[in-house]
Amino acid sequence: MNSFDIETLAVRAGYDQTQEQENSEAIFPTSSFRYTSAAQAAARFSGEEKGNVYSRFTNPTVRAFENRLALMEGGEACVGTSSGMAAILSTFMALYESGDHVICSQSVFGTTKVLFNKYLVKFGLEVTFVSQTDTSEWKKAIQPNTKAFFLETPSNPLTEIADLSTISALAKANGCLLIVDNCFCTPILQRPLEQGADIIIHSATKFLDGQGRGIGGAVVGSNELVDEHVRGFMRTAGPSMSPFNAWIFLKGLETLPIRMAAHCQSALQLAEWLSLHPAVEQVFYPGLKSHPQYELACKQQSAGGGLVSFKVKGNQAEAWSVIDHTQMVSITANLGDVKTSITHPATTTHVRVEPDARLRAGITDNLIRLSVGLESIEDIKADLARGLDLLR
Ligand SMILES: *Cc1c(COP(=O)(O)O)cnc(C)c1O
């Protein structure tokens, strides 16, 4: 399978057909598995014989999803988890201990910050947050006990790009692992393992599913880090992916290449259109030449992605008015769906960030985030124009 292109891997990799000769992958909704004898049960439990034991850690549908995603990311191993947050938690519980220090981009997903600041610190993990784009801050933050760098690129909602080759070289030179949350790009647009990352985190909830149906996550990387350590934690602590969800994500992966291409094409057109609209102050999209890191984005990603953010001329009232004048797009904070979603970060996804810190991070009250879906681009524009045209 390794020699196939990613579009083929997305459709065919990772699944062993059963004796029923099904063409579409089967779901195995079973909690345990039967053995032919007591001796076989013993061999499975000791690990002497490979095979299914118990669906907390071995399920054929989950394994198919894991195998497929691992191949698509170019990693040796993958562990499916019950959510994207469970993927991050499992990685840190498995690989780190009290007294270890992590350097994390300050632009990561808000809940990831809460996980570090409120919970992982309880177990003695130290975390320093640094700029997504200023690599010198990463260098300055390194301590003798620094063991991991964590980031996601592009950032949400301002689409700032972290420089993967510079940051991964810094991590390597200092004996640290680079962990990248690849939720926004997916392996279709960006393969961080090829750019020096050691571990990939996914929220399968977003583009991998692509139709907003289920919560799940994944960790991808080497056999030693992921199959041995992260899977070891997962099988013990149990934040496991359900077979039903694994099946949804498995089928989601099949259309991921064409969906990402369509998301990116519409997002670029919408970003260009918004840039020209007189009621728009600024547009954030890595595929626009006006993006301050356009060159870096082109180097790391094959396209700009599905998220576009923009500031309207005005304040919160004007931003809310644009949102409230939509009739078709979904007012929801989810992203990566075939349905376009619109959200006001300052009062939703980033409301728990202190107002000062929020402003410093550029999340102003006139900022709107779009996750561009697969509806007609003209219908999406018309839906946004209704509110925007009133602001003139
Ligand atoms: C949504 C999201 C997560 C968390 O994933 P869940 O599946 O909701 O737990 C992590 N990272 C990023 C970048 C996300 O967008």
Coordinates of C-alpha atoms and ligand atoms in Angstrom, one line a residue:
M1 CA 0.0 0.0 0.0
N2 CA 2.9 2.3 0.7
S3 CA 3.5 3.0 -2.9
F4 CA 0.0 4.3 -3.6
D5 CA -0.9 8.0 -3.9
I6 CA -2.7 9.5 -1.0
E7 CA -6.1 9.6 -2.9
T8 CA -5.8 5.8 -3.2
L9 CA -4.7 5.3 0.4
A10 CA -7.8 7.3 1.5
V11 CA -10.1 5.0 -0.3
R12 CA -8.4 1.6 0.1
A13 CA -5.7 1.4 2.7
G14 CA -5.8 -0.3 6.1
Y15 CA -8.7 -2.7 5.9
D16 CA -8.7 -6.5 5.6
Q17 CA -11.8 -7.8 3.9
T18 CA -13.5 -10.6 6.0
Q19 CA -14.6 -13.9 4.6
E20 CA -18.0 -12.3 3.7
Q21 CA -16.1 -10.5 0.8
E22 CA -17.8 -7.2 1.5
N23 CA -16.7 -4.2 -0.7
S24 CA -17.5 -1.5 1.9
E25 CA -15.7 -1.8 5.2
A26 CA -17.7 -3.6 8.0
I27 CA -18.4 -2.2 11.4
F28 CA -17.5 -4.5 14.3
P29 CA -19.8 -3.4 17.2
T30 CA -18.5 -6.0 19.6
S31 CA -16.9 -5.4 23.0
S32 CA -15.0 -8.7 23.1
F33 CA -13.8 -11.5 20.9
R34 CA -14.1 -15.3 21.2
Y35 CA -11.2 -17.7 21.2
T36 CA -11.1 -21.2 19.9
S37 CA -9.6 -22.6 23.1
A38 CA -8.3 -21.6 26.5
A39 CA -4.8 -21.8 25.1
Q40 CA -5.6 -19.3 22.4
A41 CA -7.1 -17.0 25.0
A42 CA -4.0 -17.2 27.0
A43 CA -1.8 -16.5 24.0
R44 CA -3.8 -13.4 23.1
F45 CA -3.7 -12.1 26.6
S46 CA 0.0 -12.6 26.9
G47 CA 0.6 -10.9 23.5
E48 CA 2.3 -14.0 22.2
E49 CA -0.4 -14.3 19.5
K50 CA -1.5 -11.2 17.6
G51 CA -5.2 -10.6 17.4
N52 CA -8.3 -9.1 19.0
V53 CA -8.8 -9.1 22.7
Y54 CA -11.1 -6.4 23.9
S55 CA -12.5 -3.3 22.1
R56 CA -11.0 -0.9 24.6
F57 CA -7.8 -1.4 22.7
T58 CA -8.3 -3.8 19.8
N59 CA -11.2 -3.4 17.4
P60 CA -11.1 -4.2 13.6
T61 CA -13.0 -1.1 12.6
V62 CA -10.9 1.2 14.8
R63 CA -7.7 -0.5 13.5
A64 CA -8.8 0.1 9.9
F65 CA -9.2 3.8 10.6
E66 CA -5.8 3.9 12.4
N67 CA -4.0 2.0 9.6
R68 CA -5.4 4.3 6.9
L69 CA -4.7 7.5 8.7
A70 CA -1.1 6.4 9.6
L71 CA -0.4 5.7 5.9
M72 CA -1.9 9.0 4.8
E73 CA 0.2 10.9 7.3
G74 CA 3.3 8.9 6.5
G75 CA 3.6 7.6 10.1
E76 CA 4.4 4.1 11.3
A77 CA 1.5 3.9 13.8
C78 CA -1.7 5.5 14.8
V79 CA -4.0 5.3 17.8
G80 CA -7.6 6.3 17.6
T81 CA -9.1 8.1 20.6
S82 CA -12.5 9.1 21.8
S83 CA -11.9 12.8 20.9
G84 CA -9.2 15.2 19.8
M85 CA -8.7 16.3 23.4
A86 CA -8.3 12.7 24.4
A87 CA -5.6 12.4 21.8
I88 CA -3.7 15.3 23.4
L89 CA -4.2 14.0 26.9
S90 CA -3.2 10.5 26.0
T91 CA 0.0 11.7 24.4
F92 CA 1.1 13.8 27.4
M93 CA 0.1 11.2 30.0
A94 CA 2.0 8.5 28.1
L95 CA 5.2 10.3 27.3
Y96 CA 5.8 12.9 30.0
E97 CA 6.1 13.1 33.8
S98 CA 6.2 15.5 36.7
G99 CA 9.0 18.0 36.3
D100 CA 9.0 17.9 32.5
H101 CA 8.6 21.2 30.6
V102 CA 6.6 21.9 27.5
I103 CA 6.8 24.9 25.1
C104 CA 3.4 25.5 23.5
S105 CA 2.3 28.0 20.9
Q106 CA 0.0 30.6 22.5
S107 CA -2.3 30.3 19.4
V108 CA -3.4 26.7 20.0
F109 CA -7.0 25.6 20.4
G110 CA -8.4 27.2 23.6
T111 CA -9.4 23.9 25.3
T112 CA -5.8 22.6 24.7
K113 CA -4.5 25.6 26.8
V114 CA -7.0 24.8 29.5
L115 CA -5.9 21.2 29.5
F116 CA -2.3 22.3 30.1
N117 CA -3.0 25.2 32.5
K118 CA -5.7 23.6 34.7
Y119 CA -5.1 19.8 34.5
L120 CA -1.7 18.7 33.3
V121 CA -0.1 21.2 35.7
K122 CA -1.7 19.3 38.6
F123 CA 0.6 16.4 37.7
G124 CA 3.7 18.6 37.7
L125 CA 4.0 19.3 34.0
E126 CA 5.4 22.8 33.4
V127 CA 4.2 24.8 30.3
T128 CA 5.4 28.0 28.7
F129 CA 3.3 29.7 26.0
V130 CA 5.2 31.5 23.2
S131 CA 4.4 33.3 20.0
Q132 CA 3.2 31.2 17.0
T133 CA 5.4 33.1 14.6
D134 CA 8.4 34.4 16.5
T135 CA 10.8 31.5 16.5
S136 CA 13.2 33.4 18.8
E137 CA 10.7 33.1 21.6
W138 CA 10.8 29.3 21.3
K139 CA 14.5 29.3 21.6
K140 CA 14.5 31.6 24.6
A141 CA 11.9 29.5 26.4
I142 CA 14.1 26.3 26.4
Q143 CA 15.0 25.0 29.8
P144 CA 17.1 22.0 30.8
N145 CA 13.9 20.1 31.5
T146 CA 12.2 21.0 28.2
K147 CA 10.9 17.8 26.6
A148 CA 8.3 18.8 24.1
F149 CA 7.2 21.5 21.7
F150 CA 3.5 21.7 20.8
L151 CA 1.7 23.7 18.1
E152 CA -1.0 23.8 15.5
T153 CA -0.6 25.5 12.1
P154 CA -2.3 27.5 10.7
S155 CA -3.7 28.9 13.9
N156 CA -7.4 29.4 14.7
P157 CA -8.9 31.9 13.9
L158 CA -6.1 34.2 12.6
T159 CA -4.4 31.6 10.3
E160 CA -0.9 32.4 11.6
I161 CA 1.7 29.9 10.3
A162 CA 4.3 28.3 12.6
D163 CA 7.6 27.6 10.8
L164 CA 7.8 23.8 10.9
S165 CA 11.3 23.4 9.6
T166 CA 12.9 26.0 11.9
I167 CA 10.9 24.9 15.0
S168 CA 11.5 21.2 14.4
A169 CA 15.3 21.8 14.0
L170 CA 15.3 23.7 17.3
A171 CA 13.4 20.8 18.9
K172 CA 15.8 18.2 17.6
A173 CA 18.9 20.2 18.6
N174 CA 17.5 20.3 22.2
G175 CA 16.3 16.7 22.5
C176 CA 12.6 17.6 22.4
L177 CA 9.8 16.1 20.5
L178 CA 7.7 18.3 18.2
I179 CA 4.0 17.5 18.5
V180 CA 1.8 19.1 15.8
D181 CA -2.0 19.3 15.8
N182 CA -2.7 18.9 12.1
C183 CA -6.5 19.3 12.4
F184 CA -6.9 22.3 10.0
C185 CA -4.7 21.0 7.1
T186 CA -5.2 17.3 7.4
P187 CA -2.6 15.1 5.6
I188 CA -4.1 16.3 2.3
L189 CA -2.6 19.8 2.6
Q190 CA 0.3 19.3 5.0
R191 CA 2.3 16.3 6.2
P192 CA 4.2 17.5 9.3
L193 CA 6.1 14.2 9.9
E194 CA 7.9 15.0 6.6
Q195 CA 8.7 18.5 7.9
G196 CA 10.4 17.3 11.1
A197 CA 7.5 16.7 13.5
D198 CA 7.6 13.6 15.7
I199 CA 3.9 13.2 16.6
I200 CA 0.7 14.3 14.8
I201 CA -2.5 15.0 16.7
H202 CA -5.9 14.9 15.0
S203 CA -9.4 15.9 16.0
A204 CA -11.2 13.5 13.7
T205 CA -14.4 15.5 14.6
K206 CA -13.4 18.1 12.1
F207 CA -12.4 17.6 8.4
L208 CA -11.6 13.8 8.8
D209 CA -15.3 13.2 9.4
G210 CA -16.2 16.2 7.4
Q211 CA -20.0 16.0 8.0
G212 CA -20.2 16.9 11.6
R213 CA -21.4 13.5 12.8
G214 CA -19.1 12.2 15.5
I215 CA -16.4 13.1 18.1
G216 CA -13.0 11.4 17.8
G217 CA -9.3 11.9 17.6
A218 CA -6.0 10.3 16.7
V219 CA -2.3 10.3 17.5
V220 CA 0.2 9.4 14.6
G221 CA 3.9 8.8 14.9
S222 CA 6.6 6.1 15.3
N223 CA 5.9 2.6 16.5
E224 CA 7.9 3.3 19.7
L225 CA 6.2 6.5 20.7
V226 CA 2.7 5.9 19.5
D227 CA 2.1 2.1 19.2
E228 CA 4.0 1.3 22.4
H229 CA 3.6 4.3 24.7
V230 CA 0.4 6.1 23.6
R231 CA -1.4 2.9 22.9
G232 CA -0.2 1.6 26.3
F233 CA -1.9 4.5 28.1
M234 CA -5.0 4.3 25.9
R235 CA -5.6 0.6 26.6
T236 CA -5.1 1.1 30.3
A237 CA -7.0 4.4 30.8
G238 CA -9.6 3.8 28.1
P239 CA -10.3 7.0 26.1
S240 CA -11.0 4.7 23.2
M241 CA -12.7 5.4 19.8
S242 CA -16.0 3.6 19.3
P243 CA -16.3 1.2 16.3
F244 CA -19.3 3.2 15.0
N245 CA -17.3 6.5 15.1
A246 CA -14.3 4.7 13.6
W247 CA -16.5 3.6 10.7
I248 CA -17.7 7.2 10.1
F249 CA -14.2 8.5 10.1
L250 CA -13.0 5.7 7.8
K251 CA -15.7 6.6 5.3
G252 CA -14.9 10.3 5.8
L253 CA -11.2 9.7 4.9
E254 CA -12.4 8.2 1.5
T255 CA -13.7 11.6 0.4
L256 CA -11.1 13.8 2.3
P257 CA -8.9 14.6 -0.8
I258 CA -11.8 15.9 -2.9
R259 CA -13.5 17.6 0.0
M260 CA -10.3 19.4 1.0
A261 CA -9.7 20.5 -2.6
A262 CA -13.3 21.9 -2.7
H263 CA -13.1 23.5 0.7
C264 CA -9.8 25.3 -0.3
Q265 CA -11.1 26.4 -3.7
S266 CA -14.2 28.0 -2.2
A267 CA -12.3 29.5 0.8
L268 CA -9.8 31.2 -1.6
Q269 CA -12.6 32.6 -3.7
L270 CA -14.5 33.8 -0.6
A271 CA -11.3 35.3 0.9
E272 CA -10.7 37.2 -2.4
W273 CA -14.2 38.4 -2.5
L274 CA -14.2 39.6 1.1
S275 CA -10.9 41.4 0.5
L276 CA -12.7 43.6 -2.0
H277 CA -15.8 44.2 0.0
P278 CA -16.0 47.8 1.3
A279 CA -17.4 46.8 4.7
V280 CA -14.4 44.4 5.4
E281 CA -11.4 45.8 7.2
Q282 CA -9.0 42.8 6.9
V283 CA -9.1 39.2 5.7
F284 CA -7.0 36.3 7.2
Y285 CA -6.3 33.5 4.8
P286 CA -3.0 31.8 4.1
G287 CA -3.8 31.4 0.4
L288 CA -4.0 35.1 -0.2
K289 CA -0.8 36.9 -1.4
S290 CA -1.6 39.6 1.2
H291 CA -1.1 37.1 4.0
P292 CA 2.1 38.1 5.9
Q293 CA 3.4 34.6 5.7
Y294 CA 2.1 33.7 2.3
E295 CA 5.6 32.3 1.2
L296 CA 5.9 30.1 4.3
A297 CA 2.3 28.9 3.8
C298 CA 3.1 27.9 0.2
K299 CA 6.2 26.0 1.4
Q300 CA 4.4 24.0 4.1
Q301 CA 0.9 23.6 2.7
S302 CA -0.4 22.6 -0.7
A303 CA -3.4 25.0 -0.3
G304 CA -4.8 27.6 2.1
G305 CA -7.3 25.4 3.9
G306 CA -11.0 25.8 4.7
L307 CA -10.9 28.5 7.3
V308 CA -11.2 32.2 6.5
S309 CA -11.4 34.9 9.2
F310 CA -12.2 38.6 8.6
K311 CA -12.7 41.8 10.5
V312 CA -15.7 44.0 9.6
K313 CA -15.5 47.7 9.7
G314 CA -17.0 48.4 13.1
N315 CA -17.2 46.6 16.4
Q316 CA -19.1 43.7 18.0
A317 CA -22.5 45.0 16.9
E318 CA -21.5 45.1 13.3
A319 CA -19.9 41.6 13.4
W320 CA -23.0 40.2 15.1
S321 CA -25.2 41.9 12.5
V322 CA -23.4 40.2 9.7
I323 CA -23.8 36.8 11.5
D324 CA -27.4 37.4 12.3
H325 CA -28.3 38.4 8.7
T326 CA -27.2 35.1 7.4
Q327 CA -30.1 32.7 6.6
M328 CA -28.3 29.6 5.2
V329 CA -24.9 29.2 6.9
S330 CA -24.8 27.6 10.3
I331 CA -24.1 29.8 13.4
T332 CA -22.0 27.3 15.2
A333 CA -18.4 27.0 16.4
N334 CA -17.8 23.6 14.8
L335 CA -15.6 23.5 11.7
G336 CA -14.5 21.3 8.9
D337 CA -18.0 20.4 7.9
V338 CA -19.6 20.3 4.5
K339 CA -22.0 22.9 6.0
T340 CA -20.5 26.4 6.1
S341 CA -20.3 27.7 9.7
I342 CA -19.9 31.2 11.0
T343 CA -18.8 32.2 14.5
H344 CA -17.8 35.2 16.6
P345 CA -14.6 34.1 18.3
A346 CA -14.4 36.9 20.9
T347 CA -17.8 35.8 22.5
T348 CA -17.7 32.1 21.8
T349 CA -14.5 30.0 21.2
H350 CA -12.2 32.6 22.9
V351 CA -14.6 34.0 25.5
R352 CA -12.7 32.3 28.4
V353 CA -9.5 34.2 27.4
E354 CA -8.9 37.3 29.4
P355 CA -10.0 40.4 27.4
D356 CA -6.5 41.9 27.5
A357 CA -4.9 38.7 26.3
R358 CA -7.6 38.3 23.7
L359 CA -6.9 41.7 22.2
R360 CA -3.1 41.1 22.3
A361 CA -3.8 37.9 20.4
G362 CA -5.7 39.9 17.7
I363 CA -9.1 38.4 18.5
T364 CA -10.9 41.7 18.3
D365 CA -14.7 42.2 18.7
N366 CA -15.1 42.8 14.9
L367 CA -13.6 39.5 13.9
I368 CA -15.7 36.7 12.3
R369 CA -14.5 33.2 11.5
L370 CA -15.9 31.1 8.7
S371 CA -15.4 27.4 8.0
V372 CA -16.2 27.3 4.4
G373 CA -18.4 24.4 3.4
L374 CA -19.3 22.8 0.1
E375 CA -22.5 24.8 -0.7
S376 CA -22.4 26.9 -3.9
I377 CA -19.9 29.7 -3.4
E378 CA -22.5 32.2 -4.9
D379 CA -25.0 31.2 -2.2
I380 CA -22.4 31.6 0.6
K381 CA -21.5 35.0 -0.8
A382 CA -25.1 36.1 -1.0
D383 CA -25.7 35.0 2.6
L384 CA -22.8 37.1 3.9
A385 CA -23.5 40.0 1.6
R386 CA -26.9 40.5 3.2
G387 CA -25.4 41.7 6.4
L388 CA -22.2 43.2 4.9
D389 CA -24.0 45.4 2.4
L390 CA -26.0 47.0 5.3
L391 CA -22.7 48.1 6.9
R392 CA -21.7 50.4 4.1
Ligands
LIG1 C1 -11.6 20.8 17.9 C2 -10.2 20.8 18.0 C3 -9.5 20.0 19.0 C4 -10.3 19.1 19.9 O1 -11.0 18.1 19.3 P1 -12.3 17.4 19.9 O2 -12.5 16.3 18.9 O3 -13.4 18.4 19.9 O4 -12.0 16.9 21.3 C5 -8.2 20.0 19.1 N1 -7.4 20.8 18.2 C6 -8.0 21.6 17.3 C7 -7.1 22.4 16.4 C8 -9.4 21.6 17.2 O5 -9.9 22.4 16.3

